[in-house]
């Protein structure tokens, strides 16, 4: 396979893998929802990886035009994805809740499984677990209601 298509396939595959990896620290499988924000973050990481990898392997890729195009495209993808992450412009009610459920799930996982010894910290963690579970249940109900309108 020619080098440039293989490079682009490697970046696309790695970006997809990074998107999946962002869900590994959720507490429960039913807390996994599609998240625009996580998708934009994966694009941000993929664009960064494309730049870093191309610069490290510059001698393997000898077309100045192709290298410049990859760098420019990567910077544009990075800037756009960063703007989308920071502005949350495309995230509406349901998308926001679908992004927040995995986020809350991570709080449950870390609060429940951390080796906490101070009773004050344990109490704080227990409260976080309780409220995050309640909020997840509330968001799931709202999602169902809004999607079934």
mmCIF file with all atom_site columns, C-alpha atoms in Angstrom:
data_model
loop_
_atom_site.group_PDB
_atom_site.id
_atom_site.type_symbol
_atom_site.label_atom_id
_atom_site.label_alt_id
_atom_site.label_comp_id
_atom_site.label_asym_id
_atom_site.label_entity_id
_atom_site.label_seq_id
_atom_site.pdbx_PDB_ins_code
_atom_site.Cartn_x
_atom_site.Cartn_y
_atom_site.Cartn_z
_atom_site.occupancy
_atom_site.B_iso_or_equiv
_atom_site.pdbx_formal_charge
_atom_site.auth_seq_id
_atom_site.auth_comp_id
_atom_site.auth_asym_id
_atom_site.auth_atom_id
_atom_site.pdbx_PDB_model_num
ATOM 1   C CA . UNK A 1 1   ? 0.000   0.000  0.000  1.00 0.00 ? 1   UNK A CA 1
ATOM 2   C CA . UNK A 1 2   ? 1.388   3.437  -0.854 1.00 0.00 ? 2   UNK A CA 1
ATOM 3   C CA . UNK A 1 3   ? 2.603   5.358  2.143  1.00 0.00 ? 3   UNK A CA 1
ATOM 4   C CA . UNK A 1 4   ? 0.170   8.288  2.244  1.00 0.00 ? 4   UNK A CA 1
ATOM 5   C CA . UNK A 1 5   ? -3.077  6.289  2.108  1.00 0.00 ? 5   UNK A CA 1
ATOM 6   C CA . UNK A 1 6   ? -1.651  3.974  4.776  1.00 0.00 ? 6   UNK A CA 1
ATOM 7   C CA . UNK A 1 7   ? -0.721  6.999  6.908  1.00 0.00 ? 7   UNK A CA 1
ATOM 8   C CA . UNK A 1 8   ? -4.246  8.418  6.606  1.00 0.00 ? 8   UNK A CA 1
ATOM 9   C CA . UNK A 1 9   ? -5.783  5.010  7.366  1.00 0.00 ? 9   UNK A CA 1
ATOM 10  C CA . UNK A 1 10  ? -3.547  4.730  10.427 1.00 0.00 ? 10  UNK A CA 1
ATOM 11  C CA . UNK A 1 11  ? -4.661  8.176  11.665 1.00 0.00 ? 11  UNK A CA 1
ATOM 12  C CA . UNK A 1 12  ? -8.355  7.425  11.008 1.00 0.00 ? 12  UNK A CA 1
ATOM 13  C CA . UNK A 1 13  ? -8.113  4.042  12.752 1.00 0.00 ? 13  UNK A CA 1
ATOM 14  C CA . UNK A 1 14  ? -6.269  5.506  15.721 1.00 0.00 ? 14  UNK A CA 1
ATOM 15  C CA . UNK A 1 15  ? -8.831  8.307  16.009 1.00 0.00 ? 15  UNK A CA 1
ATOM 16  C CA . UNK A 1 16  ? -11.681 5.763  16.065 1.00 0.00 ? 16  UNK A CA 1
ATOM 17  C CA . UNK A 1 17  ? -9.828  3.671  18.653 1.00 0.00 ? 17  UNK A CA 1
ATOM 18  C CA . UNK A 1 18  ? -9.276  6.759  20.839 1.00 0.00 ? 18  UNK A CA 1
ATOM 19  C CA . UNK A 1 19  ? -12.994 7.527  20.686 1.00 0.00 ? 19  UNK A CA 1
ATOM 20  C CA . UNK A 1 20  ? -13.748 4.033  21.964 1.00 0.00 ? 20  UNK A CA 1
ATOM 21  C CA . UNK A 1 21  ? -11.068 4.236  24.655 1.00 0.00 ? 21  UNK A CA 1
ATOM 22  C CA . UNK A 1 22  ? -12.708 7.341  26.103 1.00 0.00 ? 22  UNK A CA 1
ATOM 23  C CA . UNK A 1 23  ? -15.595 5.131  27.239 1.00 0.00 ? 23  UNK A CA 1
ATOM 24  C CA . UNK A 1 24  ? -13.501 2.519  29.059 1.00 0.00 ? 24  UNK A CA 1
ATOM 25  C CA . UNK A 1 25  ? -13.707 4.304  32.377 1.00 0.00 ? 25  UNK A CA 1
ATOM 26  C CA . UNK A 1 26  ? -17.493 4.387  32.532 1.00 0.00 ? 26  UNK A CA 1
ATOM 27  C CA . UNK A 1 27  ? -18.973 2.527  35.485 1.00 0.00 ? 27  UNK A CA 1
ATOM 28  C CA . UNK A 1 28  ? -21.602 0.514  33.614 1.00 0.00 ? 28  UNK A CA 1
ATOM 29  C CA . UNK A 1 29  ? -22.229 -0.392 29.969 1.00 0.00 ? 29  UNK A CA 1
ATOM 30  C CA . UNK A 1 30  ? -25.686 1.222  30.052 1.00 0.00 ? 30  UNK A CA 1
ATOM 31  C CA . UNK A 1 31  ? -23.961 4.534  30.797 1.00 0.00 ? 31  UNK A CA 1
ATOM 32  C CA . UNK A 1 32  ? -22.347 4.560  27.352 1.00 0.00 ? 32  UNK A CA 1
ATOM 33  C CA . UNK A 1 33  ? -24.016 6.990  24.977 1.00 0.00 ? 33  UNK A CA 1
ATOM 34  C CA . UNK A 1 34  ? -22.831 8.633  21.787 1.00 0.00 ? 34  UNK A CA 1
ATOM 35  C CA . UNK A 1 35  ? -21.224 11.934 22.686 1.00 0.00 ? 35  UNK A CA 1
ATOM 36  C CA . UNK A 1 36  ? -20.564 14.722 20.226 1.00 0.00 ? 36  UNK A CA 1
ATOM 37  C CA . UNK A 1 37  ? -18.035 16.190 22.632 1.00 0.00 ? 37  UNK A CA 1
ATOM 38  C CA . UNK A 1 38  ? -16.083 12.927 22.844 1.00 0.00 ? 38  UNK A CA 1
ATOM 39  C CA . UNK A 1 39  ? -16.190 12.677 19.042 1.00 0.00 ? 39  UNK A CA 1
ATOM 40  C CA . UNK A 1 40  ? -14.763 16.189 18.735 1.00 0.00 ? 40  UNK A CA 1
ATOM 41  C CA . UNK A 1 41  ? -12.092 15.314 21.305 1.00 0.00 ? 41  UNK A CA 1
ATOM 42  C CA . UNK A 1 42  ? -11.162 12.223 19.278 1.00 0.00 ? 42  UNK A CA 1
ATOM 43  C CA . UNK A 1 43  ? -10.815 14.419 16.171 1.00 0.00 ? 43  UNK A CA 1
ATOM 44  C CA . UNK A 1 44  ? -8.673  16.827 18.182 1.00 0.00 ? 44  UNK A CA 1
ATOM 45  C CA . UNK A 1 45  ? -6.402  13.969 19.267 1.00 0.00 ? 45  UNK A CA 1
ATOM 46  C CA . UNK A 1 46  ? -6.309  12.441 15.771 1.00 0.00 ? 46  UNK A CA 1
ATOM 47  C CA . UNK A 1 47  ? -5.302  15.759 14.216 1.00 0.00 ? 47  UNK A CA 1
ATOM 48  C CA . UNK A 1 48  ? -2.598  16.223 16.837 1.00 0.00 ? 48  UNK A CA 1
ATOM 49  C CA . UNK A 1 49  ? -1.354  12.696 16.251 1.00 0.00 ? 49  UNK A CA 1
ATOM 50  C CA . UNK A 1 50  ? -1.235  13.282 12.487 1.00 0.00 ? 50  UNK A CA 1
ATOM 51  C CA . UNK A 1 51  ? 0.988   16.320 12.966 1.00 0.00 ? 51  UNK A CA 1
ATOM 52  C CA . UNK A 1 52  ? 3.285   14.658 15.494 1.00 0.00 ? 52  UNK A CA 1
ATOM 53  C CA . UNK A 1 53  ? 3.623   11.410 13.542 1.00 0.00 ? 53  UNK A CA 1
ATOM 54  C CA . UNK A 1 54  ? 4.229   13.158 10.238 1.00 0.00 ? 54  UNK A CA 1
ATOM 55  C CA . UNK A 1 55  ? 6.930   15.329 11.794 1.00 0.00 ? 55  UNK A CA 1
ATOM 56  C CA . UNK A 1 56  ? 8.628   12.296 13.386 1.00 0.00 ? 56  UNK A CA 1
ATOM 57  C CA . UNK A 1 57  ? 8.473   10.320 10.128 1.00 0.00 ? 57  UNK A CA 1
ATOM 58  C CA . UNK A 1 58  ? 9.169   13.240 7.805  1.00 0.00 ? 58  UNK A CA 1
ATOM 59  C CA . UNK A 1 59  ? 11.887  11.356 5.899  1.00 0.00 ? 59  UNK A CA 1
ATOM 60  C CA . UNK A 1 60  ? 9.480   8.502  5.076  1.00 0.00 ? 60  UNK A CA 1
ATOM 61  C CA . UNK A 1 61  ? 7.032   10.899 3.412  1.00 0.00 ? 61  UNK A CA 1
ATOM 62  C CA . UNK A 1 62  ? 8.856   12.745 0.657  1.00 0.00 ? 62  UNK A CA 1
ATOM 63  C CA . UNK A 1 63  ? 6.107   14.702 -1.099 1.00 0.00 ? 63  UNK A CA 1
ATOM 64  C CA . UNK A 1 64  ? 6.336   18.276 0.150  1.00 0.00 ? 64  UNK A CA 1
ATOM 65  C CA . UNK A 1 65  ? 2.889   19.035 -1.252 1.00 0.00 ? 65  UNK A CA 1
ATOM 66  C CA . UNK A 1 66  ? 1.252   16.050 0.426  1.00 0.00 ? 66  UNK A CA 1
ATOM 67  C CA . UNK A 1 67  ? 3.036   16.776 3.696  1.00 0.00 ? 67  UNK A CA 1
ATOM 68  C CA . UNK A 1 68  ? 1.910   20.400 3.587  1.00 0.00 ? 68  UNK A CA 1
ATOM 69  C CA . UNK A 1 69  ? -1.667  19.337 2.794  1.00 0.00 ? 69  UNK A CA 1
ATOM 70  C CA . UNK A 1 70  ? -1.691  16.894 5.725  1.00 0.00 ? 70  UNK A CA 1
ATOM 71  C CA . UNK A 1 71  ? -0.306  19.531 8.084  1.00 0.00 ? 71  UNK A CA 1
ATOM 72  C CA . UNK A 1 72  ? -2.784  22.204 6.932  1.00 0.00 ? 72  UNK A CA 1
ATOM 73  C CA . UNK A 1 73  ? -5.736  19.788 7.066  1.00 0.00 ? 73  UNK A CA 1
ATOM 74  C CA . UNK A 1 74  ? -4.671  18.593 10.516 1.00 0.00 ? 74  UNK A CA 1
ATOM 75  C CA . UNK A 1 75  ? -4.400  22.143 11.838 1.00 0.00 ? 75  UNK A CA 1
ATOM 76  C CA . UNK A 1 76  ? -7.854  22.948 10.405 1.00 0.00 ? 76  UNK A CA 1
ATOM 77  C CA . UNK A 1 77  ? -9.388  19.795 11.921 1.00 0.00 ? 77  UNK A CA 1
ATOM 78  C CA . UNK A 1 78  ? -7.678  20.590 15.237 1.00 0.00 ? 78  UNK A CA 1
ATOM 79  C CA . UNK A 1 79  ? -8.912  24.201 15.268 1.00 0.00 ? 79  UNK A CA 1
ATOM 80  C CA . UNK A 1 80  ? -12.462 23.241 14.269 1.00 0.00 ? 80  UNK A CA 1
ATOM 81  C CA . UNK A 1 81  ? -12.675 20.387 16.781 1.00 0.00 ? 81  UNK A CA 1
ATOM 82  C CA . UNK A 1 82  ? -11.269 22.598 19.531 1.00 0.00 ? 82  UNK A CA 1
ATOM 83  C CA . UNK A 1 83  ? -13.837 25.300 18.733 1.00 0.00 ? 83  UNK A CA 1
ATOM 84  C CA . UNK A 1 84  ? -16.641 22.708 18.770 1.00 0.00 ? 84  UNK A CA 1
ATOM 85  C CA . UNK A 1 85  ? -15.463 21.294 22.114 1.00 0.00 ? 85  UNK A CA 1
ATOM 86  C CA . UNK A 1 86  ? -15.022 24.686 23.742 1.00 0.00 ? 86  UNK A CA 1
ATOM 87  C CA . UNK A 1 87  ? -18.152 26.340 22.336 1.00 0.00 ? 87  UNK A CA 1
ATOM 88  C CA . UNK A 1 88  ? -20.509 23.334 22.614 1.00 0.00 ? 88  UNK A CA 1
ATOM 89  C CA . UNK A 1 89  ? -22.369 25.088 19.776 1.00 0.00 ? 89  UNK A CA 1
ATOM 90  C CA . UNK A 1 90  ? -23.818 21.887 18.302 1.00 0.00 ? 90  UNK A CA 1
ATOM 91  C CA . UNK A 1 91  ? -24.777 20.283 21.625 1.00 0.00 ? 91  UNK A CA 1
ATOM 92  C CA . UNK A 1 92  ? -28.482 20.521 22.448 1.00 0.00 ? 92  UNK A CA 1
ATOM 93  C CA . UNK A 1 93  ? -30.596 19.001 25.251 1.00 0.00 ? 93  UNK A CA 1
ATOM 94  C CA . UNK A 1 94  ? -30.447 15.283 24.431 1.00 0.00 ? 94  UNK A CA 1
ATOM 95  C CA . UNK A 1 95  ? -26.862 15.396 23.159 1.00 0.00 ? 95  UNK A CA 1
ATOM 96  C CA . UNK A 1 96  ? -25.811 17.202 26.337 1.00 0.00 ? 96  UNK A CA 1
ATOM 97  C CA . UNK A 1 97  ? -27.386 14.552 28.560 1.00 0.00 ? 97  UNK A CA 1
ATOM 98  C CA . UNK A 1 98  ? -25.886 11.740 26.473 1.00 0.00 ? 98  UNK A CA 1
ATOM 99  C CA . UNK A 1 99  ? -22.483 13.324 27.036 1.00 0.00 ? 99  UNK A CA 1
ATOM 100 C CA . UNK A 1 100 ? -23.097 13.894 30.732 1.00 0.00 ? 100 UNK A CA 1
ATOM 101 C CA . UNK A 1 101 ? -24.152 10.326 31.558 1.00 0.00 ? 101 UNK A CA 1
ATOM 102 C CA . UNK A 1 102 ? -20.709 8.829  30.792 1.00 0.00 ? 102 UNK A CA 1
ATOM 103 C CA . UNK A 1 103 ? -19.141 11.780 32.614 1.00 0.00 ? 103 UNK A CA 1
ATOM 104 C CA . UNK A 1 104 ? -21.251 11.082 35.713 1.00 0.00 ? 104 UNK A CA 1
ATOM 105 C CA . UNK A 1 105 ? -20.511 7.378  35.343 1.00 0.00 ? 105 UNK A CA 1
ATOM 106 C CA . UNK A 1 106 ? -16.790 8.095  35.563 1.00 0.00 ? 106 UNK A CA 1
ATOM 107 C CA . UNK A 1 107 ? -17.414 9.952  38.836 1.00 0.00 ? 107 UNK A CA 1
ATOM 108 C CA . UNK A 1 108 ? -19.224 6.867  40.192 1.00 0.00 ? 108 UNK A CA 1
ATOM 109 C CA . UNK A 1 109 ? -16.402 4.544  39.124 1.00 0.00 ? 109 UNK A CA 1
ATOM 110 C CA . UNK A 1 110 ? -13.627 6.646  40.634 1.00 0.00 ? 110 UNK A CA 1
ATOM 111 C CA . UNK A 1 111 ? -15.576 7.425  43.806 1.00 0.00 ? 111 UNK A CA 1
ATOM 112 C CA . UNK A 1 112 ? -16.595 3.822  44.398 1.00 0.00 ? 112 UNK A CA 1
ATOM 113 C CA . UNK A 1 113 ? -13.277 2.139  43.637 1.00 0.00 ? 113 UNK A CA 1
ATOM 114 C CA . UNK A 1 114 ? -10.719 4.558  45.059 1.00 0.00 ? 114 UNK A CA 1
ATOM 115 C CA . UNK A 1 115 ? -8.912  3.380  48.185 1.00 0.00 ? 115 UNK A CA 1
ATOM 116 C CA . UNK A 1 116 ? -10.273 6.087  50.432 1.00 0.00 ? 116 UNK A CA 1
ATOM 117 C CA . UNK A 1 117 ? -9.369  5.982  54.115 1.00 0.00 ? 117 UNK A CA 1
ATOM 118 C CA . UNK A 1 118 ? -10.369 9.354  55.570 1.00 0.00 ? 118 UNK A CA 1
ATOM 119 C CA . UNK A 1 119 ? -14.018 9.198  56.745 1.00 0.00 ? 119 UNK A CA 1
ATOM 120 C CA . UNK A 1 120 ? -14.662 12.730 55.459 1.00 0.00 ? 120 UNK A CA 1
ATOM 121 C CA . UNK A 1 121 ? -13.457 11.816 51.995 1.00 0.00 ? 121 UNK A CA 1
ATOM 122 C CA . UNK A 1 122 ? -15.431 8.553  52.112 1.00 0.00 ? 122 UNK A CA 1
ATOM 123 C CA . UNK A 1 123 ? -18.562 10.540 53.014 1.00 0.00 ? 123 UNK A CA 1
ATOM 124 C CA . UNK A 1 124 ? -17.922 12.937 50.149 1.00 0.00 ? 124 UNK A CA 1
ATOM 125 C CA . UNK A 1 125 ? -17.454 10.013 47.735 1.00 0.00 ? 125 UNK A CA 1
ATOM 126 C CA . UNK A 1 126 ? -20.661 8.348  48.955 1.00 0.00 ? 126 UNK A CA 1
ATOM 127 C CA . UNK A 1 127 ? -22.562 11.562 48.319 1.00 0.00 ? 127 UNK A CA 1
ATOM 128 C CA . UNK A 1 128 ? -21.084 11.852 44.843 1.00 0.00 ? 128 UNK A CA 1
ATOM 129 C CA . UNK A 1 129 ? -22.058 8.259  44.057 1.00 0.00 ? 129 UNK A CA 1
ATOM 130 C CA . UNK A 1 130 ? -25.613 8.835  45.278 1.00 0.00 ? 130 UNK A CA 1
ATOM 131 C CA . UNK A 1 131 ? -26.161 12.116 43.420 1.00 0.00 ? 131 UNK A CA 1
ATOM 132 C CA . UNK A 1 132 ? -24.533 10.924 40.207 1.00 0.00 ? 132 UNK A CA 1
ATOM 133 C CA . UNK A 1 133 ? -26.777 7.830  40.139 1.00 0.00 ? 133 UNK A CA 1
ATOM 134 C CA . UNK A 1 134 ? -29.847 9.991  40.760 1.00 0.00 ? 134 UNK A CA 1
ATOM 135 C CA . UNK A 1 135 ? -28.838 12.415 38.020 1.00 0.00 ? 135 UNK A CA 1
ATOM 136 C CA . UNK A 1 136 ? -28.135 9.592  35.553 1.00 0.00 ? 136 UNK A CA 1
ATOM 137 C CA . UNK A 1 137 ? -31.617 8.166  36.214 1.00 0.00 ? 137 UNK A CA 1
ATOM 138 C CA . UNK A 1 138 ? -33.133 11.619 35.741 1.00 0.00 ? 138 UNK A CA 1
ATOM 139 C CA . UNK A 1 139 ? -31.237 12.191 32.482 1.00 0.00 ? 139 UNK A CA 1
ATOM 140 C CA . UNK A 1 140 ? -32.221 8.762  31.117 1.00 0.00 ? 140 UNK A CA 1
ATOM 141 C CA . UNK A 1 141 ? -35.885 9.538  31.819 1.00 0.00 ? 141 UNK A CA 1
ATOM 142 C CA . UNK A 1 142 ? -35.592 12.947 30.162 1.00 0.00 ? 142 UNK A CA 1
ATOM 143 C CA . UNK A 1 143 ? -33.841 11.463 27.131 1.00 0.00 ? 143 UNK A CA 1
ATOM 144 C CA . UNK A 1 144 ? -36.606 8.898  26.725 1.00 0.00 ? 144 UNK A CA 1
ATOM 145 C CA . UNK A 1 145 ? -39.260 11.572 27.083 1.00 0.00 ? 145 UNK A CA 1
ATOM 146 C CA . UNK A 1 146 ? -37.612 13.992 24.633 1.00 0.00 ? 146 UNK A CA 1
ATOM 147 C CA . UNK A 1 147 ? -36.832 11.307 22.050 1.00 0.00 ? 147 UNK A CA 1
ATOM 148 C CA . UNK A 1 148 ? -40.392 9.937  22.162 1.00 0.00 ? 148 UNK A CA 1
ATOM 149 C CA . UNK A 1 149 ? -42.156 13.257 21.624 1.00 0.00 ? 149 UNK A CA 1
#
